[in-house]
Short mmCIF file of the C-alpha atoms (twelve columns), coordinates in Angstrom:
data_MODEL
# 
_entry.id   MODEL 
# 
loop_
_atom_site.group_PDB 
_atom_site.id 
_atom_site.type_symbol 
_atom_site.label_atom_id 
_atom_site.label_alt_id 
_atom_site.label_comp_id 
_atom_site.label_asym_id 
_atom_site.label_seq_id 
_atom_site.Cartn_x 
_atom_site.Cartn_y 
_atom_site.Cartn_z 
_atom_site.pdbx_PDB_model_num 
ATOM 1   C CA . UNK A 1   166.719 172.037 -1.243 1 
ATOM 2   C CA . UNK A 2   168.068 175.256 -0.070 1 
ATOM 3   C CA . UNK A 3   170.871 176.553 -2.039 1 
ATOM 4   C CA . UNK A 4   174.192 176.480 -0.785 1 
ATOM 5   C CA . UNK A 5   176.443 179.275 1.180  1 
ATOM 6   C CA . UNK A 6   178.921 181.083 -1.228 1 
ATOM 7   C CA . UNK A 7   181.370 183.085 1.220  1 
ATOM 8   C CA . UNK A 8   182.318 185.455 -1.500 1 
ATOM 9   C CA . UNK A 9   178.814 186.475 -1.746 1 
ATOM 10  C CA . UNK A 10  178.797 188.192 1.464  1 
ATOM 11  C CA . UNK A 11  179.529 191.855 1.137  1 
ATOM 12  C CA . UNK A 12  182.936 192.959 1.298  1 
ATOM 13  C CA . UNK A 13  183.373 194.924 4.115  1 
ATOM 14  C CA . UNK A 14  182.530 191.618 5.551  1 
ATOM 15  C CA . UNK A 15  184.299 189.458 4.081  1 
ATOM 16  C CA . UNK A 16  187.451 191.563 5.042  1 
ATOM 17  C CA . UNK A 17  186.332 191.760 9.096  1 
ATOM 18  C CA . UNK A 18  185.621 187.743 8.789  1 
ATOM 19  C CA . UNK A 19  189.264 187.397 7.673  1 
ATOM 20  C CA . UNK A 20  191.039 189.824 9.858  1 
ATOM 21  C CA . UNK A 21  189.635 188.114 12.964 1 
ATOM 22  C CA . UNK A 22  190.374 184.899 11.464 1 
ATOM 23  C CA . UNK A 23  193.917 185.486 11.575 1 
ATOM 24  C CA . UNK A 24  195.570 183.583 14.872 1 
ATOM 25  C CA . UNK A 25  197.624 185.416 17.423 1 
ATOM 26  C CA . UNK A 26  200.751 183.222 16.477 1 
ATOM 27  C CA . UNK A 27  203.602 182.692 19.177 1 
ATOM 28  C CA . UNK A 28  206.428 183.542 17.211 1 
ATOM 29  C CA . UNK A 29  209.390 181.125 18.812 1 
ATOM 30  C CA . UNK A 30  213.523 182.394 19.163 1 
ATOM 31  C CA . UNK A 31  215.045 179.262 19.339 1 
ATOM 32  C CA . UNK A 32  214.745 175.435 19.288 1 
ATOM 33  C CA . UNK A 33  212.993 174.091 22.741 1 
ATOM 34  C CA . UNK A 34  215.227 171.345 24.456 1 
ATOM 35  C CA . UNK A 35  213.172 170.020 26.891 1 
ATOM 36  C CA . UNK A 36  213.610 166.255 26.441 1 
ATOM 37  C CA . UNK A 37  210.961 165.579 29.372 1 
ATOM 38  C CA . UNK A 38  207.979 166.556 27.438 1 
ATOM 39  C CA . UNK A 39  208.537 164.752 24.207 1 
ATOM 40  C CA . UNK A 40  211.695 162.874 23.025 1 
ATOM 41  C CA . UNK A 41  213.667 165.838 20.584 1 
ATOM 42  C CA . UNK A 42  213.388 164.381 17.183 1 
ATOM 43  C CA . UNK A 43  209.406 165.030 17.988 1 
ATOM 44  C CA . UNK A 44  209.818 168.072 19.799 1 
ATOM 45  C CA . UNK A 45  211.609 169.694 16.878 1 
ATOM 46  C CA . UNK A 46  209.101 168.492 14.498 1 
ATOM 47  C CA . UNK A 47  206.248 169.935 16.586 1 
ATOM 48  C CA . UNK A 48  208.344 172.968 16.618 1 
ATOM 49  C CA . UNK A 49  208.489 173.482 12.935 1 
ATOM 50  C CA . UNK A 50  204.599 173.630 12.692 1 
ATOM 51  C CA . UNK A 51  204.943 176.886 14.426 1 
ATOM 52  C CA . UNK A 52  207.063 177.956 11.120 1 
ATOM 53  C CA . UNK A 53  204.333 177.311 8.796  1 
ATOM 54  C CA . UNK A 54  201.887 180.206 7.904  1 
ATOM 55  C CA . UNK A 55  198.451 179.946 9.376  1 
ATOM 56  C CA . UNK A 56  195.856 178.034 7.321  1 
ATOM 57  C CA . UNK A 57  193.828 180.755 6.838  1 
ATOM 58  C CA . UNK A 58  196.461 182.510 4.111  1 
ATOM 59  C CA . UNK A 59  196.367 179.184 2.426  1 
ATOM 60  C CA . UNK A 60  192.476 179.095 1.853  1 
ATOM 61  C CA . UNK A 61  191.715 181.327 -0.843 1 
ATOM 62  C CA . UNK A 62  194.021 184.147 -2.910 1 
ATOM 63  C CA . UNK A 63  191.192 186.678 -1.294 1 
ATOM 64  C CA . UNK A 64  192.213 185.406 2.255  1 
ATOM 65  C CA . UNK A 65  195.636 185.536 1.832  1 
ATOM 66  C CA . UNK A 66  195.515 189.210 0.349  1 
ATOM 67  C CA . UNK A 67  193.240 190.408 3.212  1 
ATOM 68  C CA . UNK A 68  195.673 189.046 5.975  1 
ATOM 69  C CA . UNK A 69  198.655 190.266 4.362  1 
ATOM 70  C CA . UNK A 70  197.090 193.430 4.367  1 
ATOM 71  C CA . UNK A 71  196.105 193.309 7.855  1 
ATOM 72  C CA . UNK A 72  199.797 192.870 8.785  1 
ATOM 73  C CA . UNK A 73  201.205 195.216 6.865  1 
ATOM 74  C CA . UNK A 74  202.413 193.572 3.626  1 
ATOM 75  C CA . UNK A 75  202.747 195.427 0.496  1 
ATOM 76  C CA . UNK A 76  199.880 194.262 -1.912 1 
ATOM 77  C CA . UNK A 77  201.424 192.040 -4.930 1 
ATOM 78  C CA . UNK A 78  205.067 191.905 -3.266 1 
ATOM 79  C CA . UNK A 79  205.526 188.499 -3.080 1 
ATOM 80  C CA . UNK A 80  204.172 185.359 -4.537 1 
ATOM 81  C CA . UNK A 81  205.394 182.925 -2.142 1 
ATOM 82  C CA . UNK A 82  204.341 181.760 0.952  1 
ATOM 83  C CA . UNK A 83  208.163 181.271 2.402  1 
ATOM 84  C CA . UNK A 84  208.492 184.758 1.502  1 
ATOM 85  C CA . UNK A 85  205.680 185.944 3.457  1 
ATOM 86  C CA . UNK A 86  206.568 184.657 6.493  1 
ATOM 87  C CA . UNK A 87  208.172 187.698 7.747  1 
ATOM 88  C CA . UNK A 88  205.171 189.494 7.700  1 
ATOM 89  C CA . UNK A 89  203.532 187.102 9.708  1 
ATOM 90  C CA . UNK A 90  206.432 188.042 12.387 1 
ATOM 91  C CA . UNK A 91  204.592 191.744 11.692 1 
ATOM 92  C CA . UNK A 92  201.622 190.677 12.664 1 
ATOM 93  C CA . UNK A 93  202.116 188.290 16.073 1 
ATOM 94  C CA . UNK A 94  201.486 189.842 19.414 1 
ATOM 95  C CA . UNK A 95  203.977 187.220 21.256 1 
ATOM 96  C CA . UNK A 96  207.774 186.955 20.720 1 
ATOM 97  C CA . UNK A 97  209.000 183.472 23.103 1 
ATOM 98  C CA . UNK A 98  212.588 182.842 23.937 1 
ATOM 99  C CA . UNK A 99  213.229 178.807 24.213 1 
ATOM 100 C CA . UNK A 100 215.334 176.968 26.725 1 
ATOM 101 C CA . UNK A 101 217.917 175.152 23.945 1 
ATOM 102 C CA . UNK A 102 219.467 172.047 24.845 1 
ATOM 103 C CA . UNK A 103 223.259 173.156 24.793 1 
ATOM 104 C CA . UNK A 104 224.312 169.670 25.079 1 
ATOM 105 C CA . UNK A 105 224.247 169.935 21.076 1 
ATOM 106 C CA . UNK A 106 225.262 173.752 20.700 1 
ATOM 107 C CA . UNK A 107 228.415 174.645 19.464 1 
ATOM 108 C CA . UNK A 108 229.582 177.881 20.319 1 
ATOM 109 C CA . UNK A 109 228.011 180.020 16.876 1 
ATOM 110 C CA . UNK A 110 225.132 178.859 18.516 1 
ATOM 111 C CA . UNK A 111 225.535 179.647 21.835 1 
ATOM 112 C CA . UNK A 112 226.765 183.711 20.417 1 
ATOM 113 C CA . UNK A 113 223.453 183.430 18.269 1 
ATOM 114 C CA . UNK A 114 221.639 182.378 21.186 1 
ATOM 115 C CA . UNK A 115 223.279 185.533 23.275 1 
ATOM 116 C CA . UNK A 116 222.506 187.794 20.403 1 
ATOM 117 C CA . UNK A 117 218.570 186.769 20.704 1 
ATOM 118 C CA . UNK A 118 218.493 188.020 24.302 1 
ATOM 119 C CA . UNK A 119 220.329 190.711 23.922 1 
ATOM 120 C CA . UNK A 120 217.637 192.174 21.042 1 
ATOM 121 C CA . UNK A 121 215.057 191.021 23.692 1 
ATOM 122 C CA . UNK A 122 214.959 195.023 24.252 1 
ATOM 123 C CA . UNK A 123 213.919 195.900 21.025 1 
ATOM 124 C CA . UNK A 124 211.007 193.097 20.990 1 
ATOM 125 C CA . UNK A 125 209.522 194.994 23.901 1 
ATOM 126 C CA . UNK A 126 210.268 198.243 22.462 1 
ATOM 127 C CA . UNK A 127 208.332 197.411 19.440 1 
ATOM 128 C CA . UNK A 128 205.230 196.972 21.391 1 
ATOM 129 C CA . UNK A 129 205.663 193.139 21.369 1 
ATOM 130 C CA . UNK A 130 204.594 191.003 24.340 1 
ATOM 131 C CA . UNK A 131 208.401 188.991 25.400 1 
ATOM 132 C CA . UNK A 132 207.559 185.443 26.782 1 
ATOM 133 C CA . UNK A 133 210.910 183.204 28.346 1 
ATOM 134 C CA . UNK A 134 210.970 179.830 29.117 1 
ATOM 135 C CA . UNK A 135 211.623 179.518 33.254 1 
ATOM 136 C CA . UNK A 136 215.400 177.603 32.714 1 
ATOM 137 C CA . UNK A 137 216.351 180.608 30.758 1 
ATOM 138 C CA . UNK A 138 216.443 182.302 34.452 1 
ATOM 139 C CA . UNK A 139 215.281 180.257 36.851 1 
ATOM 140 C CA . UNK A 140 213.918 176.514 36.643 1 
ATOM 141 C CA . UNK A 141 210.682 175.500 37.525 1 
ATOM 142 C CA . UNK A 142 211.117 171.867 37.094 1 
ATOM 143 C CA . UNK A 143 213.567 170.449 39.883 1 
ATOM 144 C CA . UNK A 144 215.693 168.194 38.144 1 
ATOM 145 C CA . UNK A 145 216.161 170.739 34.824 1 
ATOM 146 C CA . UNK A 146 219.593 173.123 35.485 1 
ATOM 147 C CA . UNK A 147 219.633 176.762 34.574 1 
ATOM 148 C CA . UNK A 148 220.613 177.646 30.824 1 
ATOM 149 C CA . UNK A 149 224.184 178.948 30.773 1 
ATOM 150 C CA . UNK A 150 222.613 182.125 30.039 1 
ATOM 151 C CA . UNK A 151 220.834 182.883 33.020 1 
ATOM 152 C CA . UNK A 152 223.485 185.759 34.008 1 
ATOM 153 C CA . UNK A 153 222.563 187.381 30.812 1 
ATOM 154 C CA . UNK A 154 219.044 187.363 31.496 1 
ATOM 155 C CA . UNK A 155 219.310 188.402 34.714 1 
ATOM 156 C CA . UNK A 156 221.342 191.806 33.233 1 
ATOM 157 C CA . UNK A 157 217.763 191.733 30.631 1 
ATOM 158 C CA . UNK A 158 215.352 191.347 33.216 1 
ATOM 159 C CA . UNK A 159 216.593 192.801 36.389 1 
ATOM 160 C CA . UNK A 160 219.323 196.066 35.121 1 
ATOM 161 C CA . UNK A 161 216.462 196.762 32.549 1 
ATOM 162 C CA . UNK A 162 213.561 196.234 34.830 1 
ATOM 163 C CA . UNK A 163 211.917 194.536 31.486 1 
ATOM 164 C CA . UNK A 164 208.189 192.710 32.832 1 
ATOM 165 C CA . UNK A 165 207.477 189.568 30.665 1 
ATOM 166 C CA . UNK A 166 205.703 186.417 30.480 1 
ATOM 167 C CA . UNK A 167 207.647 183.331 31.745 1 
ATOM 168 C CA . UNK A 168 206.436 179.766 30.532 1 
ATOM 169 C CA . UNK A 169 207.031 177.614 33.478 1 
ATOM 170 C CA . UNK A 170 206.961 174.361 32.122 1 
ATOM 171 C CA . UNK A 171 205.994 172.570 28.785 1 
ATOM 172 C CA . UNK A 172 203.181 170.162 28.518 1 
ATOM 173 C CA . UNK A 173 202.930 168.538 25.119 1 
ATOM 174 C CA . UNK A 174 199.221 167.549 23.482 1 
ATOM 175 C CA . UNK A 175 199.549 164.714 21.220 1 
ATOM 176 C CA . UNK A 176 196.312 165.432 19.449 1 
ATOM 177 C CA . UNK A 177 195.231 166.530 15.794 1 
ATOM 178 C CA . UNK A 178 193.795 169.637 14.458 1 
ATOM 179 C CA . UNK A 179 190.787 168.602 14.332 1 
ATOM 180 C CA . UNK A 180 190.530 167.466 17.796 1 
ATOM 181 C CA . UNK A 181 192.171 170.946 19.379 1 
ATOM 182 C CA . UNK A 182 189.622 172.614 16.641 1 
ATOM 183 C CA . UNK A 183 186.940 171.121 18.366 1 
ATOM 184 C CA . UNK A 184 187.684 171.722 22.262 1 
ATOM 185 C CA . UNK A 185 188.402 175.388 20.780 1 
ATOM 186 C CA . UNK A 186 192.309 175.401 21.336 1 
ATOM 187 C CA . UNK A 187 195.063 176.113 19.545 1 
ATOM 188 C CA . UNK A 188 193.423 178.684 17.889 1 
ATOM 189 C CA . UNK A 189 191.207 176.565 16.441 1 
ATOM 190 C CA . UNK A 190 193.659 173.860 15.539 1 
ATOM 191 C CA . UNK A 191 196.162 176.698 13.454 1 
ATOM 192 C CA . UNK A 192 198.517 178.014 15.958 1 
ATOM 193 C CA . UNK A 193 201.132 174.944 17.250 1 
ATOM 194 C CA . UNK A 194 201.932 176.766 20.856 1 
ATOM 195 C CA . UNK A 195 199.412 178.131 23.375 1 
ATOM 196 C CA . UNK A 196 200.178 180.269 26.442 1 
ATOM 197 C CA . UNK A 197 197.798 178.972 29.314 1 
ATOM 198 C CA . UNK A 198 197.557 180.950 32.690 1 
ATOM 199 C CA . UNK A 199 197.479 178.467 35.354 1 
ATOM 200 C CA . UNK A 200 195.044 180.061 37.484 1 
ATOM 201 C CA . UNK A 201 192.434 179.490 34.436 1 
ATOM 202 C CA . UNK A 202 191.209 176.371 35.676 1 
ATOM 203 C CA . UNK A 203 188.284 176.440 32.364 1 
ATOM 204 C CA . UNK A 204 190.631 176.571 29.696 1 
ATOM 205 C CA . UNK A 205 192.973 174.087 31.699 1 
ATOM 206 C CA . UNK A 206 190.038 171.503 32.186 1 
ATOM 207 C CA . UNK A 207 189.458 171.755 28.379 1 
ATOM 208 C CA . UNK A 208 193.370 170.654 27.637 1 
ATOM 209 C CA . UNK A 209 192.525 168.327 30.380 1 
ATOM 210 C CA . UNK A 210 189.868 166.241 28.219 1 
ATOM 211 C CA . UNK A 211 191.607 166.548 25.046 1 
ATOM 212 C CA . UNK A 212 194.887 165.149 26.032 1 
ATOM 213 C CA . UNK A 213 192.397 162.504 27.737 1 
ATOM 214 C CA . UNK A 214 190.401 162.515 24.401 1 
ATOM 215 C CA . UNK A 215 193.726 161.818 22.563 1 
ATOM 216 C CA . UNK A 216 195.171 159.062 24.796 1 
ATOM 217 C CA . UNK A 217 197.906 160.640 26.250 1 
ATOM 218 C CA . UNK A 218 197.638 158.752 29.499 1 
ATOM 219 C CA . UNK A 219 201.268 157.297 28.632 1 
ATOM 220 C CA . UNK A 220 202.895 160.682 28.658 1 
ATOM 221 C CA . UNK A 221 203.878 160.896 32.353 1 
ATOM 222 C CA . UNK A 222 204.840 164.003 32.607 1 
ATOM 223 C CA . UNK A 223 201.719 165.348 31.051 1 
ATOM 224 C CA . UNK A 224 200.323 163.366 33.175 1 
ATOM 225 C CA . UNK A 225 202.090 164.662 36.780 1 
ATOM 226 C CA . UNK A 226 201.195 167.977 35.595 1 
ATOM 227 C CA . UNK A 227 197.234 167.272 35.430 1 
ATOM 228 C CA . UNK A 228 197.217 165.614 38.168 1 
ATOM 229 C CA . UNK A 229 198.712 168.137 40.483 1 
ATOM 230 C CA . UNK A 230 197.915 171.993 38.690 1 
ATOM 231 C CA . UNK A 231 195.379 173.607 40.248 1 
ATOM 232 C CA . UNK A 232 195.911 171.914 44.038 1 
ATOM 233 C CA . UNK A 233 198.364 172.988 47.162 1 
ATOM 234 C CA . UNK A 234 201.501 170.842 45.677 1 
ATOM 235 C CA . UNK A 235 201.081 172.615 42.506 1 
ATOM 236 C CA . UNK A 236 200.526 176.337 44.188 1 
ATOM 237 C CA . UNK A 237 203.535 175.511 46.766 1 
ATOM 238 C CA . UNK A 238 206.077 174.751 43.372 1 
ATOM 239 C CA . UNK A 239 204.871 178.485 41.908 1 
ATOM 240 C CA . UNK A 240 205.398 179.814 45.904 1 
ATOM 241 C CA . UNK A 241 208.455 178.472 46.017 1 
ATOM 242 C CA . UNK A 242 209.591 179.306 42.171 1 
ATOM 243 C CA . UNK A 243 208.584 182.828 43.042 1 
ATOM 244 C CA . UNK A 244 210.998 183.346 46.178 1 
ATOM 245 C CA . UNK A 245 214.011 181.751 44.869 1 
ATOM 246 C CA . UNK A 246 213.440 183.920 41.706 1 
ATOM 247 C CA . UNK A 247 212.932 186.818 43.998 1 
ATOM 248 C CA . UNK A 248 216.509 185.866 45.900 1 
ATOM 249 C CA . UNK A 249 218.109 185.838 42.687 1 
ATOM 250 C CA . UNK A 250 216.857 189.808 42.141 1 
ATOM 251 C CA . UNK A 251 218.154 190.790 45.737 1 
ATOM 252 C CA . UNK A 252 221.212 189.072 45.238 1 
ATOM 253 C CA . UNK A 253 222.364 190.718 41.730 1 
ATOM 254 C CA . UNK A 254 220.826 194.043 43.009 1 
ATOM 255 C CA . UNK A 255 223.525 193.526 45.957 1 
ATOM 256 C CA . UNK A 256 226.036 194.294 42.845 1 
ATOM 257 C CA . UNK A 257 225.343 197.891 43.131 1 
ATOM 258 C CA . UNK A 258 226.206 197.897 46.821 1 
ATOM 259 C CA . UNK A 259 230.293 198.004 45.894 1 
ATOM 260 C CA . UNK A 260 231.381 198.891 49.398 1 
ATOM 261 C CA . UNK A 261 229.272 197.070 51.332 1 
ATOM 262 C CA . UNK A 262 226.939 199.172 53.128 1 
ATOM 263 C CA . UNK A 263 226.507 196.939 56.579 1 
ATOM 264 C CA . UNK A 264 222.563 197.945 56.778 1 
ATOM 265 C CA . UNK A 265 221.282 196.510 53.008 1 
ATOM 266 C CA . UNK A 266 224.065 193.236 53.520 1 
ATOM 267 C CA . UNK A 267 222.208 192.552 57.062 1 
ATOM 268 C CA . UNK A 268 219.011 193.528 55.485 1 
ATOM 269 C CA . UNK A 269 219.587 191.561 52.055 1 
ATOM 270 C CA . UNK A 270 220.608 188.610 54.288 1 
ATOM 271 C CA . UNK A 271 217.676 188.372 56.213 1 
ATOM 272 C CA . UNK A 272 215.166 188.997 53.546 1 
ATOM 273 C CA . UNK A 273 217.193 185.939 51.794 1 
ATOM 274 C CA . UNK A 274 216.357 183.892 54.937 1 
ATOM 275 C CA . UNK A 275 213.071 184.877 55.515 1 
ATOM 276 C CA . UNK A 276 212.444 183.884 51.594 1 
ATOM 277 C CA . UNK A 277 214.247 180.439 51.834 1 
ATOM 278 C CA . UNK A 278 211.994 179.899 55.125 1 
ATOM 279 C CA . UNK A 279 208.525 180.945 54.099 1 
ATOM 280 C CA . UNK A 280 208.910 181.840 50.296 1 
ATOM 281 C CA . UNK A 281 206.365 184.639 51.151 1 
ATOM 282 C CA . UNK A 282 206.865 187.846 49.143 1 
ATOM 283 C CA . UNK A 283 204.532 190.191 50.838 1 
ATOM 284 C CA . UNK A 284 204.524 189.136 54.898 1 
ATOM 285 C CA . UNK A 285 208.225 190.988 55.709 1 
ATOM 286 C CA . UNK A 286 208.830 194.670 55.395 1 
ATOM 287 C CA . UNK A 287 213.075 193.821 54.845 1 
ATOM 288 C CA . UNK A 288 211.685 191.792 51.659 1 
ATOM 289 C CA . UNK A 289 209.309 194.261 50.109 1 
ATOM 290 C CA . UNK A 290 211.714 197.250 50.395 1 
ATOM 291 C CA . UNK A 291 214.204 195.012 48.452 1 
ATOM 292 C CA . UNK A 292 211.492 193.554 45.982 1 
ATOM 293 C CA . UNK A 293 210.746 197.393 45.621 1 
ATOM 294 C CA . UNK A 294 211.861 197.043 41.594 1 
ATOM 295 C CA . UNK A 295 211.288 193.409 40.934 1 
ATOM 296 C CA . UNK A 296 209.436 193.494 37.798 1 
ATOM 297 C CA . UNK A 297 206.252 192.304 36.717 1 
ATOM 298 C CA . UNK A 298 206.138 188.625 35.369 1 
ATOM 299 C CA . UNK A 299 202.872 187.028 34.035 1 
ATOM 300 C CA . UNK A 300 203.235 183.107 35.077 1 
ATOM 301 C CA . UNK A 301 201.784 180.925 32.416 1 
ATOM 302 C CA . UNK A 302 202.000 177.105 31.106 1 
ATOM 303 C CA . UNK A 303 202.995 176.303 27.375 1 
ATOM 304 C CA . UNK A 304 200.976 174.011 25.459 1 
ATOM 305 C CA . UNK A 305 202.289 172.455 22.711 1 
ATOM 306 C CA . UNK A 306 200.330 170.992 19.810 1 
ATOM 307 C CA . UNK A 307 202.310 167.829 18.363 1 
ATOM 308 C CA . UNK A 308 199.764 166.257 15.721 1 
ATOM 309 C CA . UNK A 309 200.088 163.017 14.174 1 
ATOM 310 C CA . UNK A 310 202.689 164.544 11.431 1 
ATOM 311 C CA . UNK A 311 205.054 165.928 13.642 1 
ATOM 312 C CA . UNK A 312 205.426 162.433 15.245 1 
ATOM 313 C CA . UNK A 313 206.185 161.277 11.424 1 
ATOM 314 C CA . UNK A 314 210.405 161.337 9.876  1 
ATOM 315 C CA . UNK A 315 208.845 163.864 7.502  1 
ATOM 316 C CA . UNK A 316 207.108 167.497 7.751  1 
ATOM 317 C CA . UNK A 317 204.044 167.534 5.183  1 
# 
């Protein structure tokens, strides 16, 4: 009988590369999501809290956990707790993403708090951090969801500021375990609770595909509606259409800096605003991409969210 694999007797140098790539690319969340479609919100917040916990691999071994906090920056021999450490892990994530809250239960501390967030928005990006937004933050992408009563101040984020980011669409929950998501390869492996999916990536969609399937989530319509349609004309017309009314939103608060109004951008504002509402076509009228001139960059993408069997439970383990 062959003798069994010790991982500390590997040299090392490799030991310390194993770890440092072990370490998931956590999405770091601002916010409680309130999106009462995609799971009811006593589960939602419990899946939510699983993005608060450190990532399995500093709870393996006391080598592990040295080696990561190392790799994002922590002080050797700082702290001794793992609640502590959790602001290192904020160090060491790539992704900083801004949820829609459900201000049905905010109180207005919250709503300031929530106004505070966006407004240090400019020193995430600053800091070299990728921003991600959900869409009702700015602009819905689901029909019957209304804007956030914040949408004016992202505007003055987004458009003034001319800040590119990542914009989450929509919110399909996976009610799966670790080990499933470890074994279709997503979630990071079954550590990280959120993934950000682009929905022109029809391999890594097909894989959430079969493990929702896998995990009998047949019952969740909206999961459902949204499998059924990505990737196909009715799904590509929503994103079409998302993009132009997003797009008449920029014309119309850059129309702000037109204080006496200058009769040639009103006419030509006006009909790039009915060209849009017509043929929500970006690219096919010259009035549209002279005014789209300084829209910024936004990445489209889905949100995945993991909700294992113990976020469904009235306790956290």
């Amino acid at each position: 009988m062959s003798e069994q694999f010790r991982f500390f007797s590997l040299p090392l140098e490799i030991r310390e590369m194993i770890w440092t790539y072990a370490v998931p690319d956590r999405i770091v969340e601002v916010g409680q999501p309130g999106d009462p479609d995609a799971l009811p919100p006593s589960d939602l917040k419990k899946a939510w809290i699983q993005n608060h916990k450190p990532p399995t691999v500093a709870l393996i071994c006391k080598e592990s956990r040295d080696i990561a906090m190392k790799s994002s920056g922590a002080p050797r021999g700082e702290f001794t707790s793992f609640a502590k450490d959790y602001q290192y892990w904020l160090k060491s994530t790539k992704t900083i993403h801004f949820n829609t809250e459900d201000e049905s239960e905010m109180g207005m501390p919250m709503n300031l708090r929530l106004e505070n967030d966006m407004l240090d928005m400019l020193k995430v990006v600053h800091r070299g951090k990728e921003l991600s937004i959900s869409a009702d933050l700015i602009q819905p992408f689901i029909r019957f969801h209304n804007a956030s009563s914040c949408s004016g101040l992202m505007q003055h984020v987004l458009f003034d500021e001319r800040v590119a980011c990542t914009i989450a669409l929509q919110t399909v929950m996976i009610k799966a375990t670790h080990a499933q998501a470890r074994r279709f390869g997503l979630f990071g492996g079954g550590d990280e609770a959120a993934q950000l999916v682009d929905p022109e990536d029809d391999e890594t969609l097909n894989k959430f595909k079969d493990l929702w399937i896998l995990s009998d989530g047949s019952h969740d319509m909206t999961a459902a509606k949204f499998f059924e349609t990505v990737g196909g004309p009715r799904f590509d017309f929503r994103i079409k259409r998302w993009r132009a009314e997003l797009a008449i939103k920029f014309i119309q608060w850059s129309l702000r800096f037109n204080p006496f109004g200058a009769p040639q951008l009103t006419h030509n504002a006006a009909q790039a605003i009915q060209w849009l509402r017509q043929n929500f076509d970006l690219r096919q009228n010259h009035a549209v991409q002279e005014l789209l001139d300084d829209f910024p960059e936004f990445k489209l993408r889905i949100m995945f969210r993991l909700c294992p069997p113990r976020a469904r439970r009235n306790m956290i383990m």
